[in-house]
């Protein structure tokens, strides 16, 4: 049975999880704008200093896989329509380099400022971590879930969660922190050259 977390909670991932699926989902509220919502999931592989080791450690719709193969983005969902995960990342913990201490999972709104959009217009956002049985498993068995119940009124970027090392173990931190400035602000914060 999956563990449901609330903001700020931390939990250890099962030591037996080598292959994980990080699924992110959301719904958009009705609004009067003419542009569709395009939310984008990203992962930042971070060293002990909280920064990427190089720009290749930024996994998103324009760079779908880390050089070492430890993190893979399955592709950009331009509408987010339908039930279930809207965007998915795969993590192979056995391939994560020793100098990567944390994987930050984020969601941003594409062209939010130009389109007049923010996370106040998004509902039912969640992240889930599932154990994958093998490389071909694209659904997994859900281990934990974090529903972002907060109302983000002006934010255009969210750090949803962090998966981090503590000794030989991997832990999950339900962050749920909102930021203004979209993907650009997150890239600058994590040391990606933009």
PDB file of C-alpha atoms in Angstrom:
ATOM      1  CA  UNK A   1       0.000   0.000   0.000  1.00  0.00           C
ATOM      2  CA  UNK A   2       1.324   3.429  -0.955  1.00  0.00           C
ATOM      3  CA  UNK A   3       2.284   5.992   1.689  1.00  0.00           C
ATOM      4  CA  UNK A   4       0.513   9.366   1.386  1.00  0.00           C
ATOM      5  CA  UNK A   5       2.723  12.265   2.420  1.00  0.00           C
ATOM      6  CA  UNK A   6       2.081  15.875   3.314  1.00  0.00           C
ATOM      7  CA  UNK A   7       4.296  18.895   2.733  1.00  0.00           C
ATOM      8  CA  UNK A   8       7.614  18.692   4.556  1.00  0.00           C
ATOM      9  CA  UNK A   9       7.439  14.975   5.267  1.00  0.00           C
ATOM     10  CA  UNK A  10      10.481  12.834   4.571  1.00  0.00           C
ATOM     11  CA  UNK A  11      10.503   9.081   4.122  1.00  0.00           C
ATOM     12  CA  UNK A  12      13.113   6.500   3.177  1.00  0.00           C
ATOM     13  CA  UNK A  13      12.642   4.689  -0.099  1.00  0.00           C
ATOM     14  CA  UNK A  14      12.649   0.919   0.159  1.00  0.00           C
ATOM     15  CA  UNK A  15      16.240  -0.328  -0.110  1.00  0.00           C
ATOM     16  CA  UNK A  16      15.079  -2.795  -2.767  1.00  0.00           C
ATOM     17  CA  UNK A  17      13.999  -0.062  -5.196  1.00  0.00           C
ATOM     18  CA  UNK A  18      16.569   0.095  -7.986  1.00  0.00           C
ATOM     19  CA  UNK A  19      14.275   1.223 -10.813  1.00  0.00           C
ATOM     20  CA  UNK A  20      11.753   3.942  -9.980  1.00  0.00           C
ATOM     21  CA  UNK A  21       9.075   5.832 -11.845  1.00  0.00           C
ATOM     22  CA  UNK A  22       8.304   9.404 -10.792  1.00  0.00           C
ATOM     23  CA  UNK A  23       4.872  10.293 -12.143  1.00  0.00           C
ATOM     24  CA  UNK A  24       3.498  13.829 -12.042  1.00  0.00           C
ATOM     25  CA  UNK A  25      -0.094  14.786 -12.730  1.00  0.00           C
ATOM     26  CA  UNK A  26      -2.349  17.832 -12.634  1.00  0.00           C
ATOM     27  CA  UNK A  27      -5.573  19.357 -13.917  1.00  0.00           C
ATOM     28  CA  UNK A  28      -6.094  22.899 -15.106  1.00  0.00           C
ATOM     29  CA  UNK A  29      -9.048  24.956 -13.955  1.00  0.00           C
ATOM     30  CA  UNK A  30     -11.270  26.695 -16.458  1.00  0.00           C
ATOM     31  CA  UNK A  31     -10.000  30.148 -17.287  1.00  0.00           C
ATOM     32  CA  UNK A  32     -10.630  32.823 -19.924  1.00  0.00           C
ATOM     33  CA  UNK A  33      -7.213  32.761 -21.585  1.00  0.00           C
ATOM     34  CA  UNK A  34      -6.844  31.694 -25.188  1.00  0.00           C
ATOM     35  CA  UNK A  35      -3.675  29.619 -24.772  1.00  0.00           C
ATOM     36  CA  UNK A  36      -3.550  26.021 -23.586  1.00  0.00           C
ATOM     37  CA  UNK A  37      -1.667  25.116 -20.425  1.00  0.00           C
ATOM     38  CA  UNK A  38       1.607  23.286 -21.007  1.00  0.00           C
ATOM     39  CA  UNK A  39       3.159  22.125 -17.753  1.00  0.00           C
ATOM     40  CA  UNK A  40       6.635  20.624 -17.878  1.00  0.00           C
ATOM     41  CA  UNK A  41       8.331  18.258 -15.459  1.00  0.00           C
ATOM     42  CA  UNK A  42      12.103  18.477 -15.018  1.00  0.00           C
ATOM     43  CA  UNK A  43      14.816  16.888 -12.902  1.00  0.00           C
ATOM     44  CA  UNK A  44      18.023  18.494 -11.664  1.00  0.00           C
ATOM     45  CA  UNK A  45      20.858  16.175 -10.587  1.00  0.00           C
ATOM     46  CA  UNK A  46      22.629  18.090  -7.818  1.00  0.00           C
ATOM     47  CA  UNK A  47      25.988  17.783  -6.107  1.00  0.00           C
ATOM     48  CA  UNK A  48      26.699  18.438  -2.428  1.00  0.00           C
ATOM     49  CA  UNK A  49      26.680  22.203  -3.149  1.00  0.00           C
ATOM     50  CA  UNK A  50      23.055  22.075  -4.363  1.00  0.00           C
ATOM     51  CA  UNK A  51      24.072  22.850  -7.965  1.00  0.00           C
ATOM     52  CA  UNK A  52      24.253  20.788 -11.156  1.00  0.00           C
ATOM     53  CA  UNK A  53      27.705  19.446 -11.995  1.00  0.00           C
ATOM     54  CA  UNK A  54      27.145  20.536 -15.624  1.00  0.00           C
ATOM     55  CA  UNK A  55      24.236  21.605 -17.814  1.00  0.00           C
ATOM     56  CA  UNK A  56      23.825  17.920 -18.790  1.00  0.00           C
ATOM     57  CA  UNK A  57      22.447  17.305 -15.277  1.00  0.00           C
ATOM     58  CA  UNK A  58      19.262  19.210 -16.214  1.00  0.00           C
ATOM     59  CA  UNK A  59      16.743  16.662 -17.567  1.00  0.00           C
ATOM     60  CA  UNK A  60      13.716  18.183 -19.324  1.00  0.00           C
ATOM     61  CA  UNK A  61      11.784  18.138 -22.619  1.00  0.00           C
ATOM     62  CA  UNK A  62      14.910  19.397 -24.450  1.00  0.00           C
ATOM     63  CA  UNK A  63      17.357  16.908 -22.847  1.00  0.00           C
ATOM     64  CA  UNK A  64      15.462  13.678 -22.183  1.00  0.00           C
ATOM     65  CA  UNK A  65      18.240  11.641 -20.572  1.00  0.00           C
ATOM     66  CA  UNK A  66      21.232  12.166 -18.322  1.00  0.00           C
ATOM     67  CA  UNK A  67      24.581  11.204 -19.879  1.00  0.00           C
ATOM     68  CA  UNK A  68      24.990   8.332 -17.393  1.00  0.00           C
ATOM     69  CA  UNK A  69      21.483   6.982 -18.107  1.00  0.00           C
ATOM     70  CA  UNK A  70      20.389   7.347 -14.474  1.00  0.00           C
ATOM     71  CA  UNK A  71      17.428   9.683 -15.172  1.00  0.00           C
ATOM     72  CA  UNK A  72      15.179   9.643 -18.237  1.00  0.00           C
ATOM     73  CA  UNK A  73      12.226  11.887 -19.119  1.00  0.00           C
ATOM     74  CA  UNK A  74       9.612  10.047 -21.198  1.00  0.00           C
ATOM     75  CA  UNK A  75       8.614  13.134 -23.195  1.00  0.00           C
ATOM     76  CA  UNK A  76       6.627  16.351 -23.170  1.00  0.00           C
ATOM     77  CA  UNK A  77       2.846  16.170 -22.729  1.00  0.00           C
ATOM     78  CA  UNK A  78       1.575  19.394 -24.288  1.00  0.00           C
ATOM     79  CA  UNK A  79      -1.985  19.301 -22.904  1.00  0.00           C
ATOM     80  CA  UNK A  80      -2.036  17.359 -19.620  1.00  0.00           C
ATOM     81  CA  UNK A  81      -5.489  16.042 -20.492  1.00  0.00           C
ATOM     82  CA  UNK A  82      -6.836  12.740 -19.220  1.00  0.00           C
ATOM     83  CA  UNK A  83      -6.400  10.768 -16.022  1.00  0.00           C
ATOM     84  CA  UNK A  84      -3.191   9.451 -14.547  1.00  0.00           C
ATOM     85  CA  UNK A  85       0.358  10.737 -14.879  1.00  0.00           C
ATOM     86  CA  UNK A  86       0.812  13.668 -17.255  1.00  0.00           C
ATOM     87  CA  UNK A  87       4.614  13.441 -17.376  1.00  0.00           C
ATOM     88  CA  UNK A  88       6.956  10.716 -16.171  1.00  0.00           C
ATOM     89  CA  UNK A  89      10.606  10.369 -15.215  1.00  0.00           C
ATOM     90  CA  UNK A  90      12.463   7.081 -14.777  1.00  0.00           C
ATOM     91  CA  UNK A  91      15.334   6.768 -12.276  1.00  0.00           C
ATOM     92  CA  UNK A  92      17.851   3.936 -12.145  1.00  0.00           C
ATOM     93  CA  UNK A  93      19.466   4.377  -8.730  1.00  0.00           C
ATOM     94  CA  UNK A  94      22.275   1.964  -9.605  1.00  0.00           C
ATOM     95  CA  UNK A  95      23.456   4.408 -12.300  1.00  0.00           C
ATOM     96  CA  UNK A  96      23.278   7.655 -10.286  1.00  0.00           C
ATOM     97  CA  UNK A  97      26.883   8.905  -9.936  1.00  0.00           C
ATOM     98  CA  UNK A  98      28.297   8.943  -6.403  1.00  0.00           C
ATOM     99  CA  UNK A  99      28.769  12.722  -6.495  1.00  0.00           C
ATOM    100  CA  UNK A 100      25.042  13.331  -7.150  1.00  0.00           C
ATOM    101  CA  UNK A 101      23.530  13.879  -3.708  1.00  0.00           C
ATOM    102  CA  UNK A 102      20.036  14.985  -4.666  1.00  0.00           C
ATOM    103  CA  UNK A 103      17.554  14.849  -7.539  1.00  0.00           C
ATOM    104  CA  UNK A 104      15.149  17.809  -7.491  1.00  0.00           C
ATOM    105  CA  UNK A 105      11.859  17.189  -9.321  1.00  0.00           C
ATOM    106  CA  UNK A 106      10.144  20.354 -10.574  1.00  0.00           C
ATOM    107  CA  UNK A 107       7.133  21.443 -12.628  1.00  0.00           C
ATOM    108  CA  UNK A 108       6.941  24.702 -14.541  1.00  0.00           C
ATOM    109  CA  UNK A 109       4.389  26.374 -16.808  1.00  0.00           C
ATOM    110  CA  UNK A 110       5.663  26.896 -20.346  1.00  0.00           C
ATOM    111  CA  UNK A 111       5.537  30.594 -21.355  1.00  0.00           C
ATOM    112  CA  UNK A 112       3.545  31.349 -18.189  1.00  0.00           C
ATOM    113  CA  UNK A 113       4.179  35.086 -18.207  1.00  0.00           C
ATOM    114  CA  UNK A 114       3.339  35.502 -21.902  1.00  0.00           C
ATOM    115  CA  UNK A 115       0.168  33.454 -21.493  1.00  0.00           C
ATOM    116  CA  UNK A 116      -0.896  35.033 -18.176  1.00  0.00           C
ATOM    117  CA  UNK A 117      -0.865  31.678 -16.385  1.00  0.00           C
ATOM    118  CA  UNK A 118       0.164  30.548 -12.894  1.00  0.00           C
ATOM    119  CA  UNK A 119      -0.258  27.607 -10.535  1.00  0.00           C
ATOM    120  CA  UNK A 120      -3.354  29.237  -9.019  1.00  0.00           C
ATOM    121  CA  UNK A 121      -5.081  27.954 -12.172  1.00  0.00           C
ATOM    122  CA  UNK A 122      -3.892  24.372 -11.587  1.00  0.00           C
ATOM    123  CA  UNK A 123      -5.558  21.813  -9.321  1.00  0.00           C
ATOM    124  CA  UNK A 124      -5.152  18.180  -8.262  1.00  0.00           C
ATOM    125  CA  UNK A 125      -1.361  18.295  -8.670  1.00  0.00           C
ATOM    126  CA  UNK A 126       0.540  15.281  -7.363  1.00  0.00           C
ATOM    127  CA  UNK A 127       3.795  13.361  -7.549  1.00  0.00           C
ATOM    128  CA  UNK A 128       4.074   9.638  -7.027  1.00  0.00           C
ATOM    129  CA  UNK A 129       7.029   7.284  -6.813  1.00  0.00           C
ATOM    130  CA  UNK A 130       6.514   3.745  -8.048  1.00  0.00           C
ATOM    131  CA  UNK A 131       8.785   0.715  -8.059  1.00  0.00           C
ATOM    132  CA  UNK A 132       9.417  -0.599 -11.579  1.00  0.00           C
ATOM    133  CA  UNK A 133       9.702  -4.373 -11.866  1.00  0.00           C
ATOM    134  CA  UNK A 134      12.061  -4.102 -14.852  1.00  0.00           C
ATOM    135  CA  UNK A 135      13.189  -1.790 -17.675  1.00  0.00           C
ATOM    136  CA  UNK A 136       9.936  -2.397 -19.603  1.00  0.00           C
ATOM    137  CA  UNK A 137       7.596  -1.556 -16.702  1.00  0.00           C
ATOM    138  CA  UNK A 138       6.039   1.845 -17.506  1.00  0.00           C
ATOM    139  CA  UNK A 139       3.433   1.867 -14.694  1.00  0.00           C
ATOM    140  CA  UNK A 140       5.144   0.460 -11.597  1.00  0.00           C
ATOM    141  CA  UNK A 141       3.789  -0.333  -8.155  1.00  0.00           C
ATOM    142  CA  UNK A 142       3.113   2.881  -6.267  1.00  0.00           C
ATOM    143  CA  UNK A 143       5.256   3.251  -3.142  1.00  0.00           C
ATOM    144  CA  UNK A 144       4.405   6.810  -2.112  1.00  0.00           C
ATOM    145  CA  UNK A 145       2.353   9.775  -3.183  1.00  0.00           C
ATOM    146  CA  UNK A 146       2.332  13.479  -2.361  1.00  0.00           C
ATOM    147  CA  UNK A 147      -0.747  15.536  -3.267  1.00  0.00           C
ATOM    148  CA  UNK A 148       0.049  19.248  -3.451  1.00  0.00           C
ATOM    149  CA  UNK A 149      -2.987  20.662  -1.693  1.00  0.00           C
ATOM    150  CA  UNK A 150      -1.594  24.193  -1.380  1.00  0.00           C
ATOM    151  CA  UNK A 151      -2.982  27.070  -3.374  1.00  0.00           C
ATOM    152  CA  UNK A 152      -0.223  28.697  -5.374  1.00  0.00           C
ATOM    153  CA  UNK A 153      -1.657  31.993  -6.572  1.00  0.00           C
ATOM    154  CA  UNK A 154       1.190  33.693  -8.454  1.00  0.00           C
ATOM    155  CA  UNK A 155       3.879  31.028  -8.782  1.00  0.00           C
ATOM    156  CA  UNK A 156       4.981  29.748 -12.193  1.00  0.00           C
ATOM    157  CA  UNK A 157       7.427  27.086 -10.983  1.00  0.00           C
ATOM    158  CA  UNK A 158       7.262  24.408  -8.284  1.00  0.00           C
ATOM    159  CA  UNK A 159       9.902  22.283  -6.635  1.00  0.00           C
ATOM    160  CA  UNK A 160       7.616  19.315  -6.053  1.00  0.00           C
ATOM    161  CA  UNK A 161      10.013  16.976  -4.258  1.00  0.00           C
ATOM    162  CA  UNK A 162      13.617  15.987  -3.721  1.00  0.00           C
ATOM    163  CA  UNK A 163      15.032  12.489  -3.734  1.00  0.00           C
ATOM    164  CA  UNK A 164      18.280  12.602  -1.814  1.00  0.00           C
ATOM    165  CA  UNK A 165      21.037  10.388  -0.450  1.00  0.00           C
ATOM    166  CA  UNK A 166      21.567   9.779   3.210  1.00  0.00           C
ATOM    167  CA  UNK A 167      24.482   7.411   3.547  1.00  0.00           C
ATOM    168  CA  UNK A 168      23.684   4.375   1.395  1.00  0.00           C
ATOM    169  CA  UNK A 169      19.928   5.099   1.420  1.00  0.00           C
ATOM    170  CA  UNK A 170      17.705   7.237  -0.783  1.00  0.00           C
ATOM    171  CA  UNK A 171      15.019   9.378   0.842  1.00  0.00           C
ATOM    172  CA  UNK A 172      12.046  11.363  -0.457  1.00  0.00           C
ATOM    173  CA  UNK A 173      11.276  14.911   0.713  1.00  0.00           C
ATOM    174  CA  UNK A 174       7.815  16.358  -0.089  1.00  0.00           C
ATOM    175  CA  UNK A 175       8.912  19.960  -0.748  1.00  0.00           C
ATOM    176  CA  UNK A 176       5.966  21.716  -2.435  1.00  0.00           C
ATOM    177  CA  UNK A 177       7.698  25.115  -2.749  1.00  0.00           C
ATOM    178  CA  UNK A 178       6.498  27.656  -5.302  1.00  0.00           C
ATOM    179  CA  UNK A 179       8.639  30.180  -7.181  1.00  0.00           C
ATOM    180  CA  UNK A 180       8.107  33.068  -9.557  1.00  0.00           C
ATOM    181  CA  UNK A 181      10.171  33.321 -12.726  1.00  0.00           C
ATOM    182  CA  UNK A 182       9.369  29.898 -14.187  1.00  0.00           C
ATOM    183  CA  UNK A 183      11.967  27.502 -15.493  1.00  0.00           C
ATOM    184  CA  UNK A 184      14.544  30.269 -15.933  1.00  0.00           C
ATOM    185  CA  UNK A 185      14.506  31.024 -12.188  1.00  0.00           C
ATOM    186  CA  UNK A 186      14.914  27.335 -11.297  1.00  0.00           C
ATOM    187  CA  UNK A 187      17.798  26.921 -13.759  1.00  0.00           C
ATOM    188  CA  UNK A 188      19.594  29.918 -12.269  1.00  0.00           C
ATOM    189  CA  UNK A 189      18.972  28.625  -8.735  1.00  0.00           C
ATOM    190  CA  UNK A 190      20.448  25.202  -9.573  1.00  0.00           C
ATOM    191  CA  UNK A 191      23.416  26.544 -11.551  1.00  0.00           C
ATOM    192  CA  UNK A 192      22.310  25.742 -15.115  1.00  0.00           C
ATOM    193  CA  UNK A 193      23.678  28.159 -17.723  1.00  0.00           C
ATOM    194  CA  UNK A 194      20.709  29.786 -19.493  1.00  0.00           C
TER     195      UNK A 194
END
